[in-house]
């Protein structure tokens, strides 16, 4: 089982990094485009605040969001708020998530996320860590994939490799950073493709943040990954 207490501490640290960065922003920079198509930086921060509350719902056995439409509407509604309001909402929603995570609970229980996806409750704090740190990168304000903690890069590679494992449209692929290795894609006795690269580049490609041009590929073309 995942170490949820450790991951909650990592979420707290990632959130403080993000809040320190947001404190240096102004309203004009918040309204500028993020690295996510169609979203301003304000959209990203609004999403992060609402995601914290959504994961509180998950941990308490409620639907993650009322509906996909309600989720999108909430983000759109909150995206244009002044930076000080965004920062306060982000901090307060993060505190609600941390408080829920600190409550006594059965962390081995199964919880339901969006689209009927289920997981162990113990993995929810890591999922939140990924939301905070990857979306910090998405803001495009100086925090890059290379700045992510080494532990996060390794575990996110493992998480995403597992997510694409068994996917019929992804060839059997071996991923390696030169030290560690992961398998993903269709089941096979031997991988069809080997993809080698730095941890940040592997995560960037797997998470849809980079096109994979910096990766070395043997055995064929770089696989096209389905959307997350």
PDB file of C-alpha atoms in Angstrom:
ATOM      1  CA  UNK A   1       0.000   0.000   0.000  1.00  0.00           C
ATOM      2  CA  UNK A   2       1.117   3.551  -0.662  1.00  0.00           C
ATOM      3  CA  UNK A   3       2.435   5.640   2.238  1.00  0.00           C
ATOM      4  CA  UNK A   4      -0.404   8.171   2.330  1.00  0.00           C
ATOM      5  CA  UNK A   5       1.097  10.135   5.247  1.00  0.00           C
ATOM      6  CA  UNK A   6       4.343  10.636   3.326  1.00  0.00           C
ATOM      7  CA  UNK A   7       2.444  11.674   0.226  1.00  0.00           C
ATOM      8  CA  UNK A   8       0.287  14.121   2.184  1.00  0.00           C
ATOM      9  CA  UNK A   9       3.498  15.776   3.393  1.00  0.00           C
ATOM     10  CA  UNK A  10       4.725  15.941  -0.221  1.00  0.00           C
ATOM     11  CA  UNK A  11       1.425  17.513  -1.280  1.00  0.00           C
ATOM     12  CA  UNK A  12       1.868  20.151   1.415  1.00  0.00           C
ATOM     13  CA  UNK A  13       5.373  20.957   0.185  1.00  0.00           C
ATOM     14  CA  UNK A  14       4.269  21.113  -3.460  1.00  0.00           C
ATOM     15  CA  UNK A  15       1.362  23.369  -2.532  1.00  0.00           C
ATOM     16  CA  UNK A  16       3.663  25.775  -0.689  1.00  0.00           C
ATOM     17  CA  UNK A  17       5.967  25.914  -3.722  1.00  0.00           C
ATOM     18  CA  UNK A  18       2.988  26.754  -5.881  1.00  0.00           C
ATOM     19  CA  UNK A  19       1.591  29.363  -3.497  1.00  0.00           C
ATOM     20  CA  UNK A  20       4.994  31.055  -3.221  1.00  0.00           C
ATOM     21  CA  UNK A  21       5.075  31.277  -7.020  1.00  0.00           C
ATOM     22  CA  UNK A  22       1.502  32.578  -7.247  1.00  0.00           C
ATOM     23  CA  UNK A  23       2.346  35.292  -4.711  1.00  0.00           C
ATOM     24  CA  UNK A  24       4.735  36.786  -7.301  1.00  0.00           C
ATOM     25  CA  UNK A  25       2.056  36.951 -10.008  1.00  0.00           C
ATOM     26  CA  UNK A  26      -0.249  39.849 -10.837  1.00  0.00           C
ATOM     27  CA  UNK A  27      -3.691  39.945 -12.413  1.00  0.00           C
ATOM     28  CA  UNK A  28      -2.323  40.566 -15.891  1.00  0.00           C
ATOM     29  CA  UNK A  29      -0.037  37.520 -15.813  1.00  0.00           C
ATOM     30  CA  UNK A  30      -2.839  35.399 -14.383  1.00  0.00           C
ATOM     31  CA  UNK A  31      -4.987  36.206 -17.408  1.00  0.00           C
ATOM     32  CA  UNK A  32      -2.294  35.122 -19.872  1.00  0.00           C
ATOM     33  CA  UNK A  33      -2.471  31.704 -21.575  1.00  0.00           C
ATOM     34  CA  UNK A  34      -1.133  28.701 -19.698  1.00  0.00           C
ATOM     35  CA  UNK A  35       0.553  25.797 -21.476  1.00  0.00           C
ATOM     36  CA  UNK A  36      -2.774  23.948 -21.547  1.00  0.00           C
ATOM     37  CA  UNK A  37      -4.753  24.644 -24.739  1.00  0.00           C
ATOM     38  CA  UNK A  38      -7.700  26.943 -24.119  1.00  0.00           C
ATOM     39  CA  UNK A  39      -6.859  27.636 -20.482  1.00  0.00           C
ATOM     40  CA  UNK A  40      -5.457  30.793 -18.955  1.00  0.00           C
ATOM     41  CA  UNK A  41      -3.298  30.574 -15.848  1.00  0.00           C
ATOM     42  CA  UNK A  42      -6.429  31.521 -13.953  1.00  0.00           C
ATOM     43  CA  UNK A  43      -8.167  28.424 -15.305  1.00  0.00           C
ATOM     44  CA  UNK A  44      -5.304  26.256 -14.028  1.00  0.00           C
ATOM     45  CA  UNK A  45      -5.473  27.706 -10.511  1.00  0.00           C
ATOM     46  CA  UNK A  46      -9.267  27.463 -10.439  1.00  0.00           C
ATOM     47  CA  UNK A  47      -9.022  23.816 -11.486  1.00  0.00           C
ATOM     48  CA  UNK A  48      -6.493  23.079  -8.744  1.00  0.00           C
ATOM     49  CA  UNK A  49      -8.715  24.577  -6.065  1.00  0.00           C
ATOM     50  CA  UNK A  50     -11.788  22.690  -7.229  1.00  0.00           C
ATOM     51  CA  UNK A  51      -9.760  19.474  -7.618  1.00  0.00           C
ATOM     52  CA  UNK A  52      -8.775  19.654  -3.946  1.00  0.00           C
ATOM     53  CA  UNK A  53     -12.447  19.816  -2.989  1.00  0.00           C
ATOM     54  CA  UNK A  54     -13.270  17.047  -5.470  1.00  0.00           C
ATOM     55  CA  UNK A  55     -10.709  14.755  -3.839  1.00  0.00           C
ATOM     56  CA  UNK A  56     -12.232  15.537  -0.443  1.00  0.00           C
ATOM     57  CA  UNK A  57     -15.474  14.231  -1.933  1.00  0.00           C
ATOM     58  CA  UNK A  58     -13.677  11.092  -3.098  1.00  0.00           C
ATOM     59  CA  UNK A  59     -12.192  10.412   0.333  1.00  0.00           C
ATOM     60  CA  UNK A  60     -15.598  10.895   1.945  1.00  0.00           C
ATOM     61  CA  UNK A  61     -17.382   8.530  -0.441  1.00  0.00           C
ATOM     62  CA  UNK A  62     -19.227  11.193  -2.441  1.00  0.00           C
ATOM     63  CA  UNK A  63     -19.137  11.663  -6.230  1.00  0.00           C
ATOM     64  CA  UNK A  64     -15.945  13.454  -7.243  1.00  0.00           C
ATOM     65  CA  UNK A  65     -17.913  16.074  -9.214  1.00  0.00           C
ATOM     66  CA  UNK A  66     -21.665  16.633  -9.531  1.00  0.00           C
ATOM     67  CA  UNK A  67     -21.201  16.289 -13.285  1.00  0.00           C
ATOM     68  CA  UNK A  68     -18.630  16.972 -15.989  1.00  0.00           C
ATOM     69  CA  UNK A  69     -20.626  20.054 -16.945  1.00  0.00           C
ATOM     70  CA  UNK A  70     -20.622  21.370 -13.386  1.00  0.00           C
ATOM     71  CA  UNK A  71     -16.869  20.807 -13.122  1.00  0.00           C
ATOM     72  CA  UNK A  72     -16.197  22.781 -16.288  1.00  0.00           C
ATOM     73  CA  UNK A  73     -18.620  25.534 -15.292  1.00  0.00           C
ATOM     74  CA  UNK A  74     -16.953  25.960 -11.897  1.00  0.00           C
ATOM     75  CA  UNK A  75     -13.530  26.330 -13.495  1.00  0.00           C
ATOM     76  CA  UNK A  76     -14.846  28.833 -16.029  1.00  0.00           C
ATOM     77  CA  UNK A  77     -16.623  30.794 -13.300  1.00  0.00           C
ATOM     78  CA  UNK A  78     -13.530  31.051 -11.104  1.00  0.00           C
ATOM     79  CA  UNK A  79     -10.839  31.570 -13.757  1.00  0.00           C
ATOM     80  CA  UNK A  80     -11.055  35.381 -13.966  1.00  0.00           C
ATOM     81  CA  UNK A  81     -10.841  36.112 -10.236  1.00  0.00           C
ATOM     82  CA  UNK A  82      -8.105  38.449  -8.950  1.00  0.00           C
ATOM     83  CA  UNK A  83      -4.834  36.773  -8.023  1.00  0.00           C
ATOM     84  CA  UNK A  84      -5.304  37.324  -4.284  1.00  0.00           C
ATOM     85  CA  UNK A  85      -8.693  35.592  -4.430  1.00  0.00           C
ATOM     86  CA  UNK A  86      -7.228  32.709  -6.431  1.00  0.00           C
ATOM     87  CA  UNK A  87      -4.386  32.310  -3.925  1.00  0.00           C
ATOM     88  CA  UNK A  88      -6.739  32.345  -0.935  1.00  0.00           C
ATOM     89  CA  UNK A  89      -9.029  29.753  -2.546  1.00  0.00           C
ATOM     90  CA  UNK A  90      -6.080  27.564  -3.439  1.00  0.00           C
ATOM     91  CA  UNK A  91      -4.710  27.718   0.108  1.00  0.00           C
ATOM     92  CA  UNK A  92      -8.080  27.146   1.774  1.00  0.00           C
ATOM     93  CA  UNK A  93      -9.099  24.255  -0.481  1.00  0.00           C
ATOM     94  CA  UNK A  94      -5.665  22.676   0.018  1.00  0.00           C
ATOM     95  CA  UNK A  95      -6.137  22.966   3.786  1.00  0.00           C
ATOM     96  CA  UNK A  96      -9.504  21.193   3.513  1.00  0.00           C
ATOM     97  CA  UNK A  97      -7.856  18.369   1.592  1.00  0.00           C
ATOM     98  CA  UNK A  98      -5.041  18.067   4.126  1.00  0.00           C
ATOM     99  CA  UNK A  99      -7.497  18.080   7.049  1.00  0.00           C
ATOM    100  CA  UNK A 100      -9.515  15.304   5.429  1.00  0.00           C
ATOM    101  CA  UNK A 101      -6.329  13.345   4.806  1.00  0.00           C
ATOM    102  CA  UNK A 102      -5.372  13.673   8.467  1.00  0.00           C
ATOM    103  CA  UNK A 103      -8.625  12.111   9.672  1.00  0.00           C
ATOM    104  CA  UNK A 104      -8.490   8.482  10.879  1.00  0.00           C
ATOM    105  CA  UNK A 105      -9.582   6.284   7.988  1.00  0.00           C
ATOM    106  CA  UNK A 106      -9.225   2.912   6.300  1.00  0.00           C
ATOM    107  CA  UNK A 107      -6.676   3.800   3.641  1.00  0.00           C
ATOM    108  CA  UNK A 108      -6.928   0.350   2.058  1.00  0.00           C
ATOM    109  CA  UNK A 109     -10.537   0.954   1.002  1.00  0.00           C
ATOM    110  CA  UNK A 110     -11.501   1.403  -2.644  1.00  0.00           C
ATOM    111  CA  UNK A 111     -12.692   4.830  -3.757  1.00  0.00           C
ATOM    112  CA  UNK A 112     -14.261   6.030  -7.003  1.00  0.00           C
ATOM    113  CA  UNK A 113     -12.902   8.903  -9.086  1.00  0.00           C
ATOM    114  CA  UNK A 114     -14.155  10.325 -12.416  1.00  0.00           C
ATOM    115  CA  UNK A 115     -15.490   8.180 -15.260  1.00  0.00           C
ATOM    116  CA  UNK A 116     -16.000   5.191 -12.945  1.00  0.00           C
ATOM    117  CA  UNK A 117     -12.268   4.809 -12.262  1.00  0.00           C
ATOM    118  CA  UNK A 118     -11.571   3.155  -8.916  1.00  0.00           C
ATOM    119  CA  UNK A 119      -8.411   3.123  -6.858  1.00  0.00           C
ATOM    120  CA  UNK A 120      -7.138   2.578  -3.348  1.00  0.00           C
ATOM    121  CA  UNK A 121      -7.725   5.531  -1.044  1.00  0.00           C
ATOM    122  CA  UNK A 122      -4.021   5.360  -0.232  1.00  0.00           C
ATOM    123  CA  UNK A 123      -3.190   6.549  -3.776  1.00  0.00           C
ATOM    124  CA  UNK A 124      -5.342   9.685  -3.603  1.00  0.00           C
ATOM    125  CA  UNK A 125      -2.647  11.849  -1.954  1.00  0.00           C
ATOM    126  CA  UNK A 126      -0.191  10.939  -4.728  1.00  0.00           C
ATOM    127  CA  UNK A 127      -2.815  11.796  -7.323  1.00  0.00           C
ATOM    128  CA  UNK A 128      -3.168  15.219  -5.685  1.00  0.00           C
ATOM    129  CA  UNK A 129       0.621  15.644  -5.643  1.00  0.00           C
ATOM    130  CA  UNK A 130       0.652  15.003  -9.383  1.00  0.00           C
ATOM    131  CA  UNK A 131      -2.111  17.561  -9.941  1.00  0.00           C
ATOM    132  CA  UNK A 132      -0.280  20.259  -7.989  1.00  0.00           C
ATOM    133  CA  UNK A 133       3.218  19.758  -9.375  1.00  0.00           C
ATOM    134  CA  UNK A 134       2.310  19.095 -13.022  1.00  0.00           C
ATOM    135  CA  UNK A 135      -0.098  22.016 -13.157  1.00  0.00           C
ATOM    136  CA  UNK A 136       2.556  24.215 -11.549  1.00  0.00           C
ATOM    137  CA  UNK A 137       4.642  23.387 -14.621  1.00  0.00           C
ATOM    138  CA  UNK A 138       1.620  24.098 -16.847  1.00  0.00           C
ATOM    139  CA  UNK A 139       1.495  27.685 -15.584  1.00  0.00           C
ATOM    140  CA  UNK A 140       4.690  28.437 -17.517  1.00  0.00           C
ATOM    141  CA  UNK A 141       6.130  30.714 -14.856  1.00  0.00           C
ATOM    142  CA  UNK A 142       9.593  29.209 -14.411  1.00  0.00           C
ATOM    143  CA  UNK A 143       8.909  25.853 -12.737  1.00  0.00           C
ATOM    144  CA  UNK A 144       9.810  23.106 -15.198  1.00  0.00           C
ATOM    145  CA  UNK A 145       9.680  19.321 -15.347  1.00  0.00           C
ATOM    146  CA  UNK A 146      13.393  19.291 -14.515  1.00  0.00           C
ATOM    147  CA  UNK A 147      12.538  21.025 -11.216  1.00  0.00           C
ATOM    148  CA  UNK A 148      10.190  18.257 -10.080  1.00  0.00           C
ATOM    149  CA  UNK A 149      11.456  16.115  -7.179  1.00  0.00           C
ATOM    150  CA  UNK A 150      13.332  12.997  -8.290  1.00  0.00           C
ATOM    151  CA  UNK A 151      10.980  10.810  -6.236  1.00  0.00           C
ATOM    152  CA  UNK A 152       7.986  12.292  -8.015  1.00  0.00           C
ATOM    153  CA  UNK A 153       9.470  11.762 -11.473  1.00  0.00           C
ATOM    154  CA  UNK A 154      10.188   8.098 -10.750  1.00  0.00           C
ATOM    155  CA  UNK A 155       6.773   7.419  -9.240  1.00  0.00           C
ATOM    156  CA  UNK A 156       4.870   9.339 -11.909  1.00  0.00           C
ATOM    157  CA  UNK A 157       6.676   7.351 -14.599  1.00  0.00           C
ATOM    158  CA  UNK A 158       5.621   4.172 -12.807  1.00  0.00           C
ATOM    159  CA  UNK A 159       2.039   5.461 -12.430  1.00  0.00           C
ATOM    160  CA  UNK A 160       1.667   6.446 -16.088  1.00  0.00           C
ATOM    161  CA  UNK A 161       3.401   3.333 -17.406  1.00  0.00           C
ATOM    162  CA  UNK A 162       0.883   1.294 -15.425  1.00  0.00           C
ATOM    163  CA  UNK A 163      -1.974   3.420 -16.762  1.00  0.00           C
ATOM    164  CA  UNK A 164      -1.080   2.598 -20.368  1.00  0.00           C
ATOM    165  CA  UNK A 165      -0.216  -1.028 -19.607  1.00  0.00           C
ATOM    166  CA  UNK A 166      -2.404  -3.432 -21.566  1.00  0.00           C
ATOM    167  CA  UNK A 167      -3.684  -0.682 -23.864  1.00  0.00           C
ATOM    168  CA  UNK A 168      -4.366  -2.284 -27.250  1.00  0.00           C
ATOM    169  CA  UNK A 169      -3.300   0.813 -29.207  1.00  0.00           C
ATOM    170  CA  UNK A 170       0.106   1.134 -27.540  1.00  0.00           C
ATOM    171  CA  UNK A 171       2.817  -1.312 -28.659  1.00  0.00           C
ATOM    172  CA  UNK A 172       4.697  -3.282 -26.037  1.00  0.00           C
ATOM    173  CA  UNK A 173       7.213  -0.702 -24.848  1.00  0.00           C
ATOM    174  CA  UNK A 174      10.167  -0.669 -22.497  1.00  0.00           C
ATOM    175  CA  UNK A 175      10.855   2.680 -20.838  1.00  0.00           C
ATOM    176  CA  UNK A 176      14.190   3.418 -19.212  1.00  0.00           C
ATOM    177  CA  UNK A 177      16.107   6.369 -17.839  1.00  0.00           C
ATOM    178  CA  UNK A 178      19.318   4.370 -18.042  1.00  0.00           C
ATOM    179  CA  UNK A 179      19.029   3.136 -14.460  1.00  0.00           C
ATOM    180  CA  UNK A 180      15.442   2.030 -13.969  1.00  0.00           C
ATOM    181  CA  UNK A 181      13.051   0.411 -16.418  1.00  0.00           C
ATOM    182  CA  UNK A 182       9.295   0.110 -16.835  1.00  0.00           C
ATOM    183  CA  UNK A 183       6.994  -1.782 -19.207  1.00  0.00           C
ATOM    184  CA  UNK A 184       3.845  -0.413 -20.781  1.00  0.00           C
ATOM    185  CA  UNK A 185       1.511  -1.006 -23.714  1.00  0.00           C
ATOM    186  CA  UNK A 186       0.258  -4.314 -25.047  1.00  0.00           C
ATOM    187  CA  UNK A 187       1.269  -7.505 -23.281  1.00  0.00           C
ATOM    188  CA  UNK A 188       4.148  -9.297 -25.037  1.00  0.00           C
ATOM    189  CA  UNK A 189       7.017 -11.619 -24.227  1.00  0.00           C
ATOM    190  CA  UNK A 190       9.484  -8.990 -25.499  1.00  0.00           C
ATOM    191  CA  UNK A 191       9.030  -5.245 -25.998  1.00  0.00           C
ATOM    192  CA  UNK A 192       8.629  -4.014 -29.558  1.00  0.00           C
ATOM    193  CA  UNK A 193       9.895  -0.518 -28.743  1.00  0.00           C
ATOM    194  CA  UNK A 194      12.499   0.768 -26.285  1.00  0.00           C
ATOM    195  CA  UNK A 195      12.256   4.415 -25.212  1.00  0.00           C
ATOM    196  CA  UNK A 196      15.187   5.928 -23.335  1.00  0.00           C
ATOM    197  CA  UNK A 197      15.477   9.390 -21.852  1.00  0.00           C
ATOM    198  CA  UNK A 198      15.934  11.607 -18.850  1.00  0.00           C
ATOM    199  CA  UNK A 199      13.288  11.276 -16.117  1.00  0.00           C
ATOM    200  CA  UNK A 200      11.828  14.708 -16.908  1.00  0.00           C
ATOM    201  CA  UNK A 201      11.533  13.873 -20.607  1.00  0.00           C
ATOM    202  CA  UNK A 202       9.905  10.513 -19.928  1.00  0.00           C
ATOM    203  CA  UNK A 203       7.306  12.093 -17.648  1.00  0.00           C
ATOM    204  CA  UNK A 204       6.820  14.960 -20.088  1.00  0.00           C
ATOM    205  CA  UNK A 205       5.987  12.546 -22.894  1.00  0.00           C
ATOM    206  CA  UNK A 206       3.867  10.173 -20.807  1.00  0.00           C
ATOM    207  CA  UNK A 207       1.901  13.058 -19.292  1.00  0.00           C
ATOM    208  CA  UNK A 208       1.351  14.791 -22.631  1.00  0.00           C
ATOM    209  CA  UNK A 209       3.538  17.774 -21.732  1.00  0.00           C
ATOM    210  CA  UNK A 210       6.292  17.107 -24.313  1.00  0.00           C
ATOM    211  CA  UNK A 211       6.335  15.592 -27.782  1.00  0.00           C
ATOM    212  CA  UNK A 212       9.076  13.093 -26.995  1.00  0.00           C
ATOM    213  CA  UNK A 213      11.612  14.621 -29.396  1.00  0.00           C
ATOM    214  CA  UNK A 214      14.315  14.422 -26.716  1.00  0.00           C
ATOM    215  CA  UNK A 215      13.809  10.662 -26.256  1.00  0.00           C
ATOM    216  CA  UNK A 216      15.847   7.924 -27.939  1.00  0.00           C
ATOM    217  CA  UNK A 217      13.612   5.337 -29.613  1.00  0.00           C
ATOM    218  CA  UNK A 218      14.650   1.882 -30.840  1.00  0.00           C
ATOM    219  CA  UNK A 219      12.568  -0.727 -32.643  1.00  0.00           C
ATOM    220  CA  UNK A 220      10.165   1.622 -34.388  1.00  0.00           C
ATOM    221  CA  UNK A 221       8.501   5.005 -34.030  1.00  0.00           C
ATOM    222  CA  UNK A 222       7.705   6.641 -30.726  1.00  0.00           C
ATOM    223  CA  UNK A 223       4.290   5.246 -29.713  1.00  0.00           C
ATOM    224  CA  UNK A 224       1.288   7.548 -29.908  1.00  0.00           C
ATOM    225  CA  UNK A 225      -0.262   7.610 -26.446  1.00  0.00           C
ATOM    226  CA  UNK A 226      -3.998   7.944 -25.807  1.00  0.00           C
ATOM    227  CA  UNK A 227      -5.126  11.058 -23.911  1.00  0.00           C
ATOM    228  CA  UNK A 228      -5.048  10.921 -20.150  1.00  0.00           C
TER     229      UNK A 228
END
